[in-house]
Coordinates of C-alpha atoms in Angstrom, one line a residue:
M1 CA -214.5 -132.5 17.1
E2 CA -211.4 -130.3 17.1
K3 CA -209.7 -129.7 20.5
D4 CA -210.8 -126.1 20.4
E5 CA -214.4 -126.8 19.7
L6 CA -217.2 -126.8 22.2
D7 CA -220.2 -129.1 21.9
S8 CA -223.4 -126.9 21.8
T9 CA -225.0 -129.4 24.3
E10 CA -222.4 -128.7 26.9
T11 CA -223.8 -127.2 30.1
F12 CA -222.1 -124.9 32.6
V13 CA -222.4 -124.2 36.3
S14 CA -224.5 -121.1 37.0
A15 CA -223.7 -119.0 40.1
G16 CA -226.5 -118.4 42.6
R17 CA -227.3 -115.1 44.3
G18 CA -224.4 -114.1 46.7
T19 CA -226.6 -113.1 49.7
T20 CA -224.2 -114.8 52.2
P21 CA -220.8 -113.4 53.0
A22 CA -218.5 -113.8 50.0
E23 CA -215.6 -114.8 52.1
N24 CA -217.7 -117.3 54.0
T25 CA -218.8 -119.4 51.0
V26 CA -217.2 -121.5 48.4
R27 CA -216.7 -119.1 45.6
N28 CA -219.0 -119.7 42.5
P29 CA -217.0 -120.2 39.2
Q30 CA -218.1 -116.8 38.1
T31 CA -219.8 -113.7 39.6
V32 CA -221.2 -110.6 38.2
L33 CA -221.5 -107.3 40.1
V34 CA -222.0 -103.6 39.6
D35 CA -218.7 -101.9 39.9
W36 CA -219.1 -98.3 39.2
V37 CA -222.2 -95.9 38.9
T38 CA -222.1 -92.2 38.0
C39 CA -225.4 -90.5 37.3
S40 CA -227.2 -87.2 37.8
F41 CA -230.8 -86.2 38.4
V42 CA -232.9 -83.1 39.4
S43 CA -234.8 -83.2 42.7
A44 CA -236.1 -80.4 45.0
S45 CA -235.6 -82.8 47.9
N46 CA -233.2 -82.0 50.7
L47 CA -230.0 -84.0 51.6
H48 CA -231.6 -86.5 53.8
Q49 CA -234.6 -87.1 51.4
V50 CA -232.2 -87.8 48.6
F51 CA -230.2 -90.3 50.6
N52 CA -233.5 -91.8 51.7
L53 CA -234.5 -91.9 48.0
I54 CA -231.5 -94.2 47.3
G55 CA -232.0 -96.3 50.3
I56 CA -229.7 -94.9 52.8
D57 CA -230.9 -93.5 56.1
T58 CA -227.8 -93.7 58.3
L59 CA -225.8 -90.5 57.7
E60 CA -223.4 -90.8 60.6
N61 CA -219.7 -89.9 59.5
L62 CA -221.0 -87.9 56.6
E63 CA -218.4 -85.4 55.4
T64 CA -219.4 -82.1 53.8
R65 CA -217.3 -79.7 51.8
Q66 CA -217.6 -76.8 49.5
G67 CA -217.0 -77.2 45.8
S68 CA -216.4 -80.3 43.8
R69 CA -213.6 -82.4 42.1
Y70 CA -212.4 -81.0 38.7
E71 CA -214.3 -83.7 36.7
F72 CA -217.6 -82.6 38.4
S73 CA -217.3 -78.9 38.0
G74 CA -220.5 -77.0 38.5
Y75 CA -221.4 -78.6 41.8
D76 CA -221.1 -76.3 44.8
L77 CA -221.5 -78.9 47.5
T78 CA -219.8 -82.4 48.0
Y79 CA -221.1 -84.9 50.4
K80 CA -219.0 -87.9 51.2
L81 CA -220.3 -91.1 53.1
G82 CA -217.5 -93.6 53.1
Q83 CA -216.6 -93.8 49.5
I84 CA -220.0 -92.8 48.2
F85 CA -220.1 -89.2 46.8
L86 CA -223.3 -87.2 46.5
L87 CA -222.8 -83.7 44.8
H88 CA -225.3 -80.9 44.7
N89 CA -225.7 -77.9 42.5
T90 CA -228.0 -75.7 44.7
S91 CA -228.8 -73.3 41.9
D92 CA -230.8 -75.8 39.8
N93 CA -231.3 -78.7 42.3
R94 CA -229.2 -81.1 40.3
W95 CA -227.6 -84.0 42.2
L96 CA -224.8 -86.2 41.1
L97 CA -224.3 -89.7 42.6
D98 CA -220.8 -91.2 42.1
M99 CA -219.8 -94.6 43.4
S100 CA -216.5 -96.4 42.6
G101 CA -216.0 -100.0 43.0
Q102 CA -215.3 -99.8 46.7
A103 CA -218.3 -97.4 47.0
C104 CA -220.6 -99.9 45.3
R105 CA -219.6 -102.5 47.9
E106 CA -220.2 -100.0 50.7
Y107 CA -223.6 -99.3 49.1
E108 CA -224.6 -103.0 49.3
L109 CA -223.8 -103.0 53.0
I110 CA -225.7 -99.8 54.1
S111 CA -228.6 -99.5 51.6
C112 CA -231.9 -101.3 51.9
F113 CA -232.1 -101.4 48.1
D114 CA -230.2 -103.7 45.7
F115 CA -228.9 -102.1 42.5
V116 CA -231.7 -103.1 40.3
T117 CA -234.2 -101.4 42.6
L118 CA -231.9 -98.4 42.8
F119 CA -231.9 -98.2 39.0
G120 CA -235.7 -98.4 39.1
I121 CA -235.9 -95.6 41.5
L122 CA -233.5 -93.5 39.6
A123 CA -235.5 -94.0 36.4
N124 CA -238.4 -92.4 38.1
V125 CA -236.4 -89.2 38.6
S126 CA -235.2 -89.4 35.0
A127 CA -231.5 -90.0 36.0
S128 CA -228.9 -89.5 33.3
Y129 CA -225.9 -92.0 33.4
T130 CA -222.3 -91.0 32.4
R131 CA -220.7 -94.3 33.6
L132 CA -221.7 -97.8 34.5
D133 CA -219.1 -100.7 35.1
I134 CA -220.1 -104.2 35.3
A135 CA -217.5 -106.7 36.5
I136 CA -217.4 -110.4 35.8
D137 CA -215.1 -112.3 38.1
D138 CA -213.9 -115.7 36.9
F139 CA -212.4 -118.1 39.4
Q140 CA -211.8 -121.2 37.2
E141 CA -209.5 -119.5 34.6
I142 CA -211.7 -119.9 31.5
Y143 CA -209.2 -117.5 30.1
N144 CA -206.6 -115.1 31.5
T145 CA -205.0 -111.8 30.4
N146 CA -202.3 -113.5 28.4
V147 CA -205.0 -115.6 26.4
I148 CA -206.8 -112.4 25.4
R149 CA -203.4 -110.6 24.6
K150 CA -202.2 -113.4 22.4
A151 CA -205.5 -113.6 20.5
V152 CA -205.5 -109.9 19.8
Y153 CA -201.9 -110.1 18.7
N154 CA -202.8 -112.9 16.3
K155 CA -205.6 -110.8 14.9
Q156 CA -208.2 -113.4 15.9
I157 CA -210.6 -110.7 17.3
V158 CA -213.6 -109.4 15.3
T159 CA -214.8 -106.1 16.8
R160 CA -215.6 -102.5 16.0
L161 CA -213.4 -101.4 18.8
E162 CA -210.3 -100.0 17.0
D163 CA -207.9 -99.7 19.9
W164 CA -206.2 -102.0 22.4
G165 CA -203.9 -101.3 25.3
N166 CA -201.4 -103.2 27.4
N167 CA -200.6 -102.3 30.9
E168 CA -198.0 -104.3 32.8
R169 CA -195.9 -103.2 35.8
G170 CA -193.2 -104.9 37.7
K171 CA -189.8 -104.6 39.4
T172 CA -186.7 -103.7 37.3
K173 CA -184.7 -106.5 39.2
H174 CA -187.2 -109.2 38.2
G175 CA -187.9 -108.0 34.6
R176 CA -191.2 -109.8 33.5
D177 CA -190.7 -112.7 36.0
F178 CA -192.6 -110.9 38.7
L179 CA -195.5 -108.6 37.7
T180 CA -197.3 -106.3 40.1
M181 CA -200.0 -105.4 37.5
D182 CA -201.3 -107.2 34.3
N183 CA -204.1 -105.9 32.4
F184 CA -205.1 -105.7 28.8
Y185 CA -208.0 -103.5 27.4
L186 CA -210.0 -103.1 24.3
G187 CA -211.2 -99.6 23.1
S188 CA -210.0 -96.2 24.3
R189 CA -210.8 -94.1 27.3
N190 CA -213.0 -92.1 25.0
S191 CA -215.0 -95.1 23.6
R192 CA -218.7 -95.4 24.5
Y193 CA -217.8 -98.9 25.8
F194 CA -214.5 -100.1 27.1
I195 CA -213.5 -103.6 28.1
N196 CA -210.6 -104.2 30.5
F197 CA -209.2 -107.7 31.2
Y198 CA -207.0 -108.0 34.3
D199 CA -205.5 -110.3 36.9
K200 CA -207.4 -109.4 40.1
K201 CA -205.6 -111.8 42.2
L202 CA -202.2 -110.1 41.3
E203 CA -203.8 -106.6 42.0
R204 CA -204.9 -107.7 45.4
K205 CA -201.6 -109.4 46.4
N206 CA -199.7 -106.2 45.3
K207 CA -201.8 -104.4 47.8
G208 CA -200.8 -106.7 50.5
L209 CA -204.1 -108.5 50.6
D210 CA -204.6 -112.1 51.2
V211 CA -206.2 -114.1 48.3
E212 CA -207.5 -117.6 48.9
Y213 CA -208.3 -118.3 45.2
E214 CA -205.9 -120.0 43.0
T215 CA -206.9 -117.9 40.0
W216 CA -209.0 -114.7 39.7
T217 CA -209.5 -112.9 36.3
R218 CA -211.7 -109.9 36.1
T219 CA -213.5 -108.8 32.9
E220 CA -214.7 -105.3 33.4
V221 CA -217.2 -103.8 31.0
R222 CA -217.3 -100.0 31.2
L223 CA -220.3 -98.3 29.6
K224 CA -220.5 -94.6 29.0
D225 CA -223.4 -92.2 28.4
E226 CA -226.1 -93.7 26.1
Y227 CA -224.6 -97.2 26.3
A228 CA -224.9 -97.1 30.1
E229 CA -228.5 -95.8 29.9
M230 CA -229.4 -98.4 27.3
F231 CA -228.0 -101.2 29.3
I232 CA -229.9 -100.0 32.5
L233 CA -233.1 -99.7 30.4
H234 CA -232.7 -103.3 29.3
I235 CA -232.2 -104.5 32.9
L236 CA -235.5 -102.7 34.0
E237 CA -237.7 -103.6 30.9
S238 CA -236.5 -106.9 29.8
P239 CA -236.8 -110.3 31.5
G240 CA -233.7 -112.2 32.4
T241 CA -230.7 -112.0 34.6
I242 CA -228.1 -109.3 34.4
G243 CA -225.8 -112.0 33.0
E244 CA -228.0 -112.4 30.0
H245 CA -227.8 -108.7 29.3
I246 CA -224.1 -108.8 29.6
F247 CA -224.1 -111.9 27.3
S248 CA -226.1 -110.1 24.7
L249 CA -223.8 -107.0 24.8
L250 CA -220.5 -108.9 24.6
N251 CA -221.8 -111.5 22.1
S252 CA -222.8 -108.6 19.7
K253 CA -219.5 -106.6 20.1
I254 CA -216.7 -109.1 20.3
V255 CA -215.8 -112.5 18.7
F256 CA -212.5 -114.4 19.1
L257 CA -211.9 -116.7 16.1
K258 CA -210.1 -120.0 16.1
E259 CA -206.6 -119.9 14.5
S260 CA -207.4 -123.0 12.6
V261 CA -210.4 -121.6 10.7
M262 CA -208.6 -118.3 9.9
A263 CA -206.0 -120.3 8.0
K264 CA -208.8 -121.5 5.7
D265 CA -210.8 -118.3 5.2
K266 CA -209.4 -114.7 5.4
N267 CA -213.0 -113.1 5.6
K268 CA -213.2 -112.7 9.4
S269 CA -216.6 -111.1 9.2
R270 CA -218.0 -114.1 7.5
L271 CA -216.3 -116.4 9.9
A272 CA -217.7 -114.6 12.9
K273 CA -221.3 -115.4 11.9
D274 CA -220.9 -119.1 12.6
V275 CA -220.5 -119.8 16.3
K276 CA -218.5 -123.0 15.6
N277 CA -215.7 -120.8 14.4
H278 CA -215.4 -119.0 17.8
T279 CA -212.7 -120.1 20.2
R280 CA -213.9 -122.5 22.9
W281 CA -212.9 -120.2 25.8
W282 CA -214.8 -117.3 24.7
R283 CA -217.9 -119.4 24.1
K284 CA -217.6 -120.9 27.5
F285 CA -217.1 -117.5 29.2
L286 CA -220.2 -116.1 27.4
N287 CA -222.4 -119.1 28.1
T288 CA -221.4 -119.2 31.7
T289 CA -221.9 -115.5 32.2
R290 CA -225.4 -115.8 30.7
N291 CA -226.7 -117.6 33.8
L292 CA -225.4 -115.2 36.3
P293 CA -227.7 -113.1 38.4
L294 CA -226.3 -110.0 40.2
T295 CA -224.0 -110.9 43.0
V296 CA -224.0 -109.0 46.4
Y297 CA -220.8 -109.2 48.5
K298 CA -221.3 -109.2 52.2
P299 CA -217.9 -109.3 54.2
S300 CA -217.7 -111.6 57.2
M301 CA -217.6 -110.1 60.8
P302 CA -214.6 -110.8 62.9
L303 CA -215.0 -113.6 65.5
I304 CA -214.8 -110.9 68.3
H305 CA -218.2 -109.6 67.1
S306 CA -219.6 -113.2 68.0
K307 CA -218.2 -112.9 71.4
S308 CA -219.8 -109.4 71.9
W309 CA -223.1 -111.0 70.6
L310 CA -222.8 -113.8 73.2
L311 CA -222.2 -111.5 76.0
H312 CA -225.1 -109.3 75.2
Q313 CA -227.7 -111.9 74.1
V314 CA -226.8 -115.2 75.6
S315 CA -224.9 -114.5 78.9
V316 CA -228.1 -114.1 80.8
T317 CA -229.6 -117.3 79.5
L318 CA -226.5 -119.2 80.4
A319 CA -226.5 -117.6 83.9
M320 CA -230.1 -118.8 84.4
F321 CA -229.1 -122.4 83.5
N322 CA -226.2 -122.1 86.0
V323 CA -228.6 -121.1 88.8
Y324 CA -231.1 -123.7 87.8
L325 CA -228.8 -126.6 87.7
Q326 CA -227.2 -125.7 91.0
D327 CA -224.3 -128.0 90.4
D328 CA -221.0 -127.1 88.7
D329 CA -220.4 -130.5 87.3
K330 CA -224.0 -130.5 85.7
Y331 CA -223.4 -127.0 84.3
E332 CA -220.1 -128.0 82.9
E333 CA -221.6 -131.0 81.2
F334 CA -224.4 -128.7 79.9
I335 CA -221.6 -126.4 78.4
K336 CA -219.8 -129.3 76.9
E337 CA -223.1 -130.5 75.2
L338 CA -223.4 -127.1 73.7
V339 CA -219.9 -127.0 72.4
M340 CA -220.0 -130.5 70.9
T341 CA -223.3 -129.8 69.2
G342 CA -221.7 -126.5 67.8
L343 CA -218.6 -128.5 66.6
D344 CA -220.8 -130.9 64.6
K345 CA -222.4 -128.0 62.9
M346 CA -219.3 -126.1 62.0
E347 CA -218.6 -125.7 58.3
S348 CA -215.7 -124.2 56.3
K349 CA -217.0 -120.6 56.7
H350 CA -216.7 -120.9 60.5
L351 CA -213.2 -122.1 60.3
K352 CA -212.5 -119.2 57.9
R353 CA -213.7 -116.8 60.6
I354 CA -211.4 -118.4 63.2
E355 CA -208.4 -118.0 60.9
D356 CA -209.5 -114.3 60.2
Q357 CA -209.7 -113.7 64.0
K358 CA -206.1 -115.3 64.5
A359 CA -204.8 -112.9 61.8
I360 CA -206.3 -110.0 63.7
D361 CA -204.8 -111.2 66.9
K362 CA -201.4 -110.8 65.4
H363 CA -201.7 -107.0 65.6
I364 CA -202.7 -107.1 69.2
T365 CA -199.9 -107.0 71.9
D366 CA -201.0 -107.3 75.6
G367 CA -204.4 -106.4 74.8
N368 CA -203.4 -103.3 72.8
V369 CA -204.2 -102.9 69.3
S370 CA -201.7 -101.4 66.8
L371 CA -202.8 -97.9 66.4
E372 CA -201.9 -97.7 62.7
W373 CA -203.6 -101.0 62.0
F374 CA -206.6 -99.9 63.9
K375 CA -206.9 -96.7 62.0
T376 CA -206.5 -98.4 58.5
E377 CA -208.3 -101.7 59.1
I378 CA -210.5 -102.0 62.3
A379 CA -212.1 -98.6 62.6
P380 CA -213.5 -98.4 59.1
A381 CA -214.7 -102.0 59.4
L382 CA -216.4 -101.2 62.7
E383 CA -218.1 -98.1 61.3
K384 CA -219.5 -100.2 58.4
Q385 CA -220.8 -102.8 60.8
E386 CA -222.6 -100.1 62.8
Q387 CA -224.3 -99.1 59.6
I388 CA -225.8 -102.4 58.8
K389 CA -227.3 -103.3 62.2
R390 CA -230.8 -102.8 60.8
S391 CA -232.8 -106.0 60.6
A392 CA -234.2 -107.3 57.3
K393 CA -237.6 -106.5 58.6
D394 CA -236.6 -102.9 59.3
K395 CA -235.1 -102.6 55.9
R396 CA -238.3 -103.8 54.3
K397 CA -240.3 -101.3 56.3
H398 CA -237.9 -98.5 55.4
K399 CA -238.0 -99.4 51.7
E400 CA -241.8 -99.5 51.7
S401 CA -241.9 -96.0 53.5
V402 CA -239.4 -94.5 51.1
L403 CA -241.4 -95.7 48.1
D404 CA -244.7 -94.5 49.6
A405 CA -243.2 -91.1 50.3
Y406 CA -241.7 -90.9 46.8
W407 CA -244.9 -91.7 45.0
E408 CA -246.8 -89.3 47.3
Q409 CA -244.4 -86.6 46.1
V410 CA -244.8 -87.6 42.5
E411 CA -248.6 -87.5 42.8
E412 CA -248.4 -84.1 44.5
Q413 CA -246.2 -82.8 41.7
Q414 CA -248.6 -84.2 39.1
K415 CA -251.5 -82.5 40.9
K416 CA -249.6 -79.1 40.8
S417 CA -248.9 -79.5 37.0
A418 CA -252.5 -80.2 36.4
I419 CA -253.5 -77.1 38.2
N420 CA -251.1 -74.9 36.4

């Protein structure tokens, strides 16, 4: 077997569903997530009903303004909830939902629906999609941006995409020794599908954010118009994970050939038909991606929130034991027993929260929080936490009530249509 070949019997680790805080768990080798959604639909429902339709019932901090951004001309009202935008054309009852990557993460926090459920709900109101981004994050460096760049330069790629682009940024005093951005893309901004490979770790470090992973490469698949709609239709109607749908798309659109086989045969289309001629790293990436379900990122709460929880939920119980024991030494032993039991149960995620709180404490002097830091970091985080206080049981009830109300509305409309 050549060094670049991959035995077809080789197996890969598949990532499980990320229902626990991403920062609190050992990162899976790969994850896949929805990273942009833009769609429009027609509904006679009011603002609160439309937000309920997509699984959001908390509209505190909702911003409203007249008009819309230039790329969404024709909408006379814009509603902004965090980074989630909902636009309304009151003349024809058309709504537009626009969620960037950050907005998608916020949606996962405050909605009682996951994205697959959301897509199903939107399908029932005949939503039309103009953009859908799916991001695959790789934390084991199956390949990096330079590997893709080199393969394209060497003409190892077989694809119908005609264009490629390169985007590097850095500091003049460092030349290329210190980059602040490194991405490479296939396709043009006008393509119906567009694939961007970039160094996510580098991007976050340049924003001043801590990154605990040694390597982090993101492959971003951007689908537009009918490609976005076809992909969502496959998710809703076909069995399998979202990773399998991404595998099917990429496997049919892009192949990277080994340099060694290209030296023997110049017909790249013929070579691409045999998987043995594909590069090992591309095959490994696709096969690993194939197993991935949709990941949901949930950020960890600062340790100070645990203190607040203790004060509100546990303090009375501890006071009861103090009164019951009627002995300071016995009560101290009781507290020590609790602490020792907790220490035995502590895992890496708990240590991570301690370090996070220490980082927060650096911005606090004599009990006073830095105003600028509070505005940019703490206040937004607290607002998000307030929005996700609903229990899982309450979320299920809300989801059921929304669906019941929606289907009642559909049945009522069908009755009216039958009468007319």
